[in-house]
Coordinates of C-alpha atoms in Angstrom, one line a residue:
X1 CA 35.2 -31.5 17.3
X2 CA 35.9 -31.0 13.4
X3 CA 39.4 -30.1 14.4
X4 CA 39.8 -33.4 16.5
X5 CA 38.3 -35.3 13.3
X6 CA 40.7 -33.8 10.9
X7 CA 43.8 -34.5 13.2
X8 CA 42.8 -37.9 13.4
X9 CA 42.4 -38.4 9.3
X10 CA 46.3 -36.5 9.0
X11 CA 47.6 -39.0 11.7
X12 CA 46.1 -41.9 10.0
X13 CA 47.7 -40.9 6.5
X14 CA 51.0 -40.3 8.1
X15 CA 51.0 -43.8 9.7
X16 CA 50.1 -45.7 6.6
X17 CA 52.8 -43.4 4.8
X18 CA 55.3 -44.8 7.1
X19 CA 54.1 -48.5 6.6
X20 CA 54.5 -48.3 2.9
X21 CA 57.8 -47.0 3.4
X22 CA 59.0 -49.7 5.6
X23 CA 57.2 -52.3 3.1
X24 CA 59.4 -50.9 0.4
X25 CA 62.6 -52.5 0.8
X26 CA 64.7 -49.1 1.8
X27 CA 64.4 -47.8 -1.9
X28 CA 65.0 -43.9 -2.3
X29 CA 62.1 -42.1 -3.7
X30 CA 62.7 -40.2 -6.9
X31 CA 62.5 -36.3 -6.9
X32 CA 58.9 -36.2 -8.8
X33 CA 57.6 -38.8 -6.1
X34 CA 58.9 -36.3 -3.5
X35 CA 57.2 -33.4 -4.9
X36 CA 53.9 -35.1 -5.3
X37 CA 53.4 -36.2 -1.6
X38 CA 53.6 -32.8 -0.1
X39 CA 50.8 -31.8 -3.1
X40 CA 48.5 -34.7 -2.3
X41 CA 48.6 -33.8 1.4
X42 CA 47.9 -30.3 0.8
X43 CA 44.9 -31.3 -1.5
X44 CA 43.6 -33.8 1.1
X45 CA 44.0 -30.8 3.7
X46 CA 42.0 -28.4 1.8
X47 CA 39.3 -30.8 0.9
X48 CA 38.9 -31.9 4.6
X49 CA 38.7 -28.1 5.6
X50 CA 36.1 -27.1 2.8
X51 CA 34.0 -30.1 3.9
X52 CA 34.3 -28.7 7.8
X53 CA 33.3 -25.1 6.6
X54 CA 30.2 -26.4 4.8
X55 CA 29.4 -28.5 7.6
X56 CA 29.5 -25.7 10.2
X57 CA 27.4 -23.8 7.4
X58 CA 24.9 -26.1 7.8
X59 CA 25.1 -26.2 11.3
X60 CA 24.6 -22.5 11.6
X61 CA 21.5 -22.5 9.2
X62 CA 19.6 -25.0 11.4
X63 CA 20.4 -23.1 14.5
X64 CA 16.8 -21.6 14.8
X65 CA 14.2 -22.9 17.0
X66 CA 11.2 -23.8 15.5
X67 CA 9.9 -22.4 11.9
X68 CA 10.1 -19.0 13.1
X69 CA 12.4 -17.6 15.6
X70 CA 16.0 -18.2 14.3
X71 CA 18.1 -15.5 15.8
X72 CA 19.5 -13.5 12.6
X73 CA 17.3 -15.6 10.3
X74 CA 16.5 -13.7 7.0
X75 CA 14.3 -14.8 4.1
X76 CA 11.8 -17.8 4.3
X77 CA 8.4 -18.5 2.8
X78 CA 5.7 -16.0 4.0
X79 CA 1.8 -16.8 3.2
X80 CA -0.2 -13.8 2.3
X81 CA -4.2 -14.2 2.3
X82 CA -6.4 -11.4 0.9
X83 CA -10.4 -11.7 1.0
X84 CA -10.9 -10.8 -2.5
X85 CA -9.8 -9.3 -5.8
X86 CA -13.1 -7.5 -6.5
X87 CA -12.4 -4.4 -4.3
X88 CA -9.4 -2.3 -5.5
X89 CA -7.9 -1.6 -2.2
X90 CA -7.2 -5.5 -1.7
X91 CA -5.4 -5.6 -4.9
X92 CA -3.1 -2.7 -3.6
X93 CA -2.8 -4.2 -0.4
X94 CA -1.7 -7.7 -1.8
X95 CA 0.6 -6.3 -4.5
X96 CA 2.2 -3.9 -1.9
X97 CA 2.5 -6.3 0.5
X98 CA 4.4 -9.0 -2.0
X99 CA 6.6 -6.3 -3.2
X100 CA 7.6 -5.2 0.1
X101 CA 8.3 -8.6 1.2
X102 CA 10.3 -9.7 -1.9
X103 CA 12.3 -6.5 -1.5
X104 CA 13.4 -7.9 2.1
X105 CA 14.4 -11.1 1.0
X106 CA 11.0 -13.2 1.2
X107 CA 9.7 -15.5 -0.9
X108 CA 5.7 -15.0 -1.1
X109 CA 2.8 -17.0 -1.8
X110 CA 0.0 -14.7 -2.3
X111 CA -4.0 -15.8 -2.6
X112 CA -7.3 -14.2 -3.0
X113 CA -10.0 -16.1 -1.8
X114 CA -13.1 -14.4 -3.9
X115 CA -14.9 -13.6 -0.9
X116 CA -15.4 -17.1 -0.4
X117 CA -15.1 -18.4 3.6
X118 CA -14.3 -22.1 2.2
X119 CA -11.8 -21.0 -0.5
X120 CA -9.7 -19.0 2.1
X121 CA -9.9 -21.7 4.6
X122 CA -8.6 -24.3 1.8
X123 CA -5.9 -21.8 0.8
X124 CA -4.5 -21.1 4.2
X125 CA -4.2 -24.9 4.6
X126 CA -2.3 -25.1 1.5
X127 CA 0.2 -22.5 2.8
X128 CA 0.7 -24.6 5.7
X129 CA 1.6 -27.5 3.9
X130 CA 3.6 -25.9 1.5
X131 CA 5.8 -24.5 4.2
X132 CA 5.0 -21.4 4.9
X133 CA 6.8 -20.0 8.1
X134 CA 4.3 -17.3 8.6
X135 CA 1.2 -16.0 7.8
X136 CA -0.2 -12.7 7.2
X137 CA -4.1 -12.9 6.8
X138 CA -7.0 -10.4 5.9
X139 CA -9.8 -12.4 6.9
X140 CA -13.2 -12.8 4.7
X141 CA -15.0 -13.2 8.2
X142 CA -13.4 -12.7 11.6
X143 CA -14.7 -15.7 13.1
X144 CA -14.7 -18.3 10.5
X145 CA -10.5 -19.4 10.8
X146 CA -10.7 -20.9 14.0
X147 CA -9.9 -24.4 13.1
X148 CA -7.2 -23.6 10.2
X149 CA -5.6 -21.4 12.4
X150 CA -5.3 -24.2 15.3
X151 CA -3.4 -26.1 12.6
X152 CA -1.1 -23.4 12.0
X153 CA -0.4 -23.0 15.4
X154 CA 0.1 -26.9 15.7
X155 CA 2.6 -26.6 12.9
X156 CA 4.6 -23.6 14.5
X157 CA 3.2 -20.9 12.0
X158 CA 2.8 -17.6 13.5
X159 CA -0.1 -15.5 12.1
X160 CA -0.3 -11.6 11.6
X161 CA -3.8 -10.5 11.2
X162 CA -3.8 -8.0 8.7
X163 CA -6.5 -5.0 8.6
X164 CA -9.2 -7.1 10.0
X165 CA -8.8 -8.7 13.2
X166 CA -9.2 -12.4 13.4
X167 CA -11.4 -13.5 16.4
X168 CA -11.8 -16.0 18.6
X169 CA -8.3 -17.7 17.9
X170 CA -5.2 -18.1 20.2
X171 CA -3.1 -18.5 16.9
X172 CA -3.3 -14.8 16.2
X173 CA 0.3 -13.3 17.5
X174 CA -0.1 -9.8 16.1
X175 CA -2.5 -7.4 14.4
X176 CA -1.5 -4.8 12.0
X177 CA -4.1 -2.0 10.8
X178 CA -5.0 1.6 10.6
X179 CA -6.7 3.2 13.6
X180 CA -10.2 2.2 12.6
X181 CA -11.9 3.7 15.3
X182 CA -10.2 7.0 14.0
X183 CA -11.4 6.4 10.7
X184 CA -15.0 6.7 11.9
X185 CA -14.0 9.6 14.3
X186 CA -12.4 11.6 11.1
X187 CA -15.8 10.8 9.2
X188 CA -18.1 11.8 11.7
X189 CA -15.8 15.1 12.3
X190 CA -15.9 15.7 8.7
X191 CA -20.0 15.8 8.7
X192 CA -19.9 18.0 11.9
X193 CA -17.5 20.5 9.9
X194 CA -19.6 20.3 6.7
X195 CA -23.1 21.0 8.1
X196 CA -21.6 23.5 10.8
X197 CA -23.7 21.6 13.6
X198 CA -21.7 23.3 16.2
X199 CA -23.5 26.5 15.2
X200 CA -26.4 25.5 13.0
X201 CA -29.8 24.5 14.3
X202 CA -30.8 22.1 11.5
X203 CA -32.5 19.8 11.7
X204 CA -30.4 17.8 8.8
X205 CA -31.4 14.6 7.5
X206 CA -29.0 11.9 7.6
X207 CA -28.6 8.2 6.4
X208 CA -25.8 6.1 7.5
X209 CA -24.4 2.8 5.2
X210 CA -22.0 0.5 6.8
X211 CA -20.0 -2.7 5.9
X212 CA -20.2 -6.4 6.1
X213 CA -21.2 -7.6 9.6
X214 CA -18.6 -10.1 9.6
X215 CA -15.8 -7.7 9.7
X216 CA -14.9 -6.7 13.0
X217 CA -13.6 -3.2 11.6
X218 CA -17.3 -2.2 11.1
X219 CA -17.6 -1.9 15.0
X220 CA -14.8 0.5 15.3
X221 CA -16.0 2.6 11.8
X222 CA -19.4 3.0 13.3
X223 CA -18.3 3.4 16.7
X224 CA -16.0 6.2 16.0
X225 CA -18.6 8.2 14.0
X226 CA -21.6 7.7 16.0
X227 CA -19.5 8.8 19.0
X228 CA -18.9 12.2 17.5
X229 CA -22.5 12.2 15.7
X230 CA -24.6 10.8 18.1
X231 CA -24.7 14.2 20.3
X232 CA -26.3 15.7 17.5
X233 CA -28.9 13.2 16.8
X234 CA -30.0 13.3 20.6
X235 CA -29.8 17.0 20.4
X236 CA -32.4 16.8 16.9
X237 CA -29.8 18.3 14.7
X238 CA -29.4 15.3 12.8
X239 CA -32.5 13.5 12.2
X240 CA -32.7 9.8 10.1
X241 CA -35.8 9.7 8.1
X242 CA -35.8 6.2 7.5
X243 CA -35.0 5.4 11.2
X244 CA -32.0 2.8 10.4
X245 CA -29.5 3.5 12.9
X246 CA -28.7 0.4 14.4
X247 CA -25.6 -1.1 13.3
X248 CA -27.4 -4.5 12.2
X249 CA -30.0 -2.3 10.0
X250 CA -27.4 -0.3 8.4
X251 CA -24.8 -3.0 7.3
X252 CA -23.9 -4.4 3.8
X253 CA -22.8 -7.9 3.3
X254 CA -19.5 -8.4 1.6
X255 CA -19.2 -4.3 1.5
X256 CA -20.8 -4.7 -1.8
X257 CA -21.3 -1.6 -4.1
X258 CA -24.6 -3.7 -5.5
X259 CA -26.1 -4.4 -2.1
X260 CA -25.5 -0.7 -0.9
X261 CA -27.2 0.5 -4.0
X262 CA -30.3 -1.5 -3.9
X263 CA -30.6 -0.6 -0.3
X264 CA -30.2 2.9 -0.8
X265 CA -32.3 3.2 -3.8
X266 CA -35.3 1.6 -1.7
X267 CA -34.6 4.6 1.3
X268 CA -34.8 7.2 -1.6
X269 CA -37.9 5.9 -3.2
X270 CA -39.3 5.7 0.4
X271 CA -38.5 8.6 2.3
X272 CA -37.1 11.2 -0.3
X273 CA -39.3 10.8 -3.4
X274 CA -41.8 13.7 -2.2
X275 CA -38.9 16.0 -2.4
X276 CA -37.4 15.8 1.2
X277 CA -33.8 17.0 1.6
X278 CA -31.2 14.3 1.9
X279 CA -28.3 16.5 3.7
X280 CA -25.7 14.0 4.6
X281 CA -24.7 10.0 4.2
X282 CA -22.2 8.7 6.5
X283 CA -20.9 5.8 4.0
X284 CA -18.2 3.6 5.9
X285 CA -16.0 2.9 2.7
X286 CA -15.7 3.8 -0.9
X287 CA -17.4 0.8 -2.4
X288 CA -20.9 1.6 -0.4
X289 CA -20.2 5.3 -1.1
X290 CA -20.1 4.3 -4.8
X291 CA -23.5 2.7 -4.3
X292 CA -24.8 5.4 -2.7
X293 CA -23.7 7.9 -5.6
X294 CA -25.0 5.4 -8.2
X295 CA -28.5 5.4 -6.2
X296 CA -28.4 9.1 -6.0
X297 CA -27.8 9.6 -9.7
X298 CA -30.8 7.3 -10.7
X299 CA -33.4 8.4 -8.2
X300 CA -32.6 11.7 -6.4
X301 CA -33.2 15.2 -7.7
X302 CA -32.5 17.4 -4.5
X303 CA -29.2 19.1 -3.6
X304 CA -26.5 16.9 -3.5
X305 CA -25.5 15.7 0.0
X306 CA -22.2 15.3 1.9
X307 CA -21.1 12.0 1.4
X308 CA -18.2 10.2 3.3
X309 CA -16.2 7.1 2.1
X310 CA -12.8 5.4 2.8
X311 CA -9.9 4.0 1.0
X312 CA -9.9 6.5 -2.0
X313 CA -10.6 4.0 -4.7
X314 CA -9.8 5.4 -8.2
X315 CA -13.7 5.8 -9.1
X316 CA -14.4 7.3 -5.8
X317 CA -11.4 9.8 -6.2
X318 CA -12.9 10.6 -9.6
X319 CA -16.3 11.1 -8.0
X320 CA -14.7 13.7 -5.3
X321 CA -13.2 15.8 -8.3
X322 CA -16.5 15.7 -9.9
X323 CA -18.6 16.8 -6.8
X324 CA -20.2 13.4 -6.2
X325 CA -18.4 12.3 -3.2
X326 CA -17.5 14.8 -0.4
X327 CA -14.4 13.0 1.0
X328 CA -12.6 9.8 1.3
X329 CA -10.1 8.2 4.1
X330 CA -6.9 7.9 2.6
X331 CA -5.1 4.6 4.1
X332 CA -1.6 4.3 2.6
X333 CA -1.5 0.7 2.2
X334 CA 2.5 1.3 1.1
X335 CA 2.9 2.4 4.9
X336 CA 1.0 -0.7 6.2
X337 CA 3.0 -2.9 4.1
X338 CA 6.1 -1.7 5.3
X339 CA 4.9 -2.0 8.9
X340 CA 4.1 -5.5 8.3
X341 CA 7.6 -6.4 6.7
X342 CA 9.2 -4.9 9.9
X343 CA 7.0 -7.4 12.0
X344 CA 7.7 -10.2 9.8
X345 CA 11.6 -9.4 9.9
X346 CA 11.5 -9.5 13.8
X347 CA 9.2 -12.6 14.1
X348 CA 11.6 -14.5 11.8
X349 CA 14.4 -13.5 13.8
X350 CA 13.0 -14.7 17.2
X351 CA 12.1 -11.2 18.3
X352 CA 9.2 -9.3 19.4
X353 CA 7.4 -7.3 16.7
X354 CA 6.8 -3.7 16.9
X355 CA 3.6 -2.6 18.2
X356 CA 2.1 0.6 19.6
X357 CA -1.3 -0.6 20.9
X358 CA -1.4 -3.3 23.6
X359 CA -4.8 -2.4 25.3
X360 CA -7.6 -2.1 22.3
X361 CA -7.9 -5.1 20.4
X362 CA -9.2 -8.0 22.1
X363 CA -10.1 -11.0 19.9
X364 CA -11.9 -12.9 22.5
X365 CA -8.8 -15.0 23.6
X366 CA -7.3 -11.7 24.9
X367 CA -5.6 -8.4 23.6
X368 CA -3.5 -8.7 20.5
X369 CA -0.5 -6.4 20.3
X370 CA -1.3 -4.6 17.3
X371 CA 0.5 -1.9 15.3
X372 CA -2.0 1.0 14.4
X373 CA -0.8 3.4 11.2
X374 CA -2.6 6.8 11.4
X375 CA -5.3 7.5 8.6
X376 CA -6.0 11.0 7.0
X377 CA -8.9 12.6 5.0
X378 CA -8.9 13.6 1.3
X379 CA -11.1 15.5 -0.6
X380 CA -10.9 17.8 -3.5
X381 CA -8.7 20.6 -1.9
X382 CA -5.8 18.1 -1.1
X383 CA -6.0 14.7 -3.1
X384 CA -3.4 16.2 -5.5
X385 CA -0.9 16.5 -2.5
X386 CA -2.0 13.3 -0.7
X387 CA -2.5 10.8 -3.8
X388 CA -0.6 12.2 -6.7
X389 CA 2.5 13.9 -5.4
X390 CA 3.1 10.7 -3.2
X391 CA 3.1 8.6 -6.2
X392 CA 0.1 6.5 -5.1
X393 CA -1.6 7.5 -8.2
X394 CA -0.7 9.5 -11.5
X395 CA -3.0 12.1 -12.9
X396 CA -3.4 9.7 -15.9
X397 CA -5.2 7.4 -13.5
X398 CA -7.9 10.1 -12.3
X399 CA -8.8 11.3 -15.5

């Protein structure tokens, strides 16, 4: 079509030139006039070709379907919503995600919600109105985002749930996380090995501290660990003096270090003040493990218990080195961020994102296709290899 328009323009120019010649009384053009005419024609042709090229480029750029789904599309605005900056791991997740996405050519709108649901909802609404083409969301409460994600779906914005599964919303396209059931399993297996439960009669005294009840991951951390440990509880090798075993009884709102510390101080004063030995504490993550360690330092004089954790926060790695925490699950957020960038790229190009699990994570509206990265455990023996040699931390960070 563009070529036909260009031909029409050139024919019109030729006819106009013929009319001018006919009205000129048959005068012969000068040499200068004869030279200028071809130059002007060449200039006009070049300008028309440039306009045609620009128009074709604009048509190509607008060729995608919807906000996400243009074949070959690169770049675009991506919204990243993190729950809080109060925990070290979310700072690392947010900064790693932003760096990886920007390196891949995306513009990133990164927000932290201070663990306030209303703030996160408002921030996501702003991302949608700002024109974000895709959202990566680590929710504060998995059940709290249904209304705002309905707005995202209406606007054609796809959603990747990050680390925490968003529940009861059909706007969630994909889920990217670590294998959270395996996290719990590894914590349980570490306890089995540390106490030699397969060979020792016990009994060993254990207490349990998990995380926020609104975080769907708690179900997997707790479930994975208890699937390993329950047989030893049933056998009487592990006993829980406080009697606090059920998931709701061992939860910690907002994964708060202070809340975990307060609860554990009460446990110590109520069940261990008489010299009863505490052998092991199953703590689901590092912020709760830090609360337990603080309570032990202030209120416990017996032999130090086995203490688990997750995330390898700096303070907890220092505690591992000092013998105040036994292990922590290492989830390299750089790996997860890289995988999310792959998923974003695929979605933005109208392709299916890479996944490796299509059976496990049902958010109430159906199973969400997921990519699960594999966690590993760190302790005083291998932390240098995992954390320092890999560049995750420097030696100075851990001094």
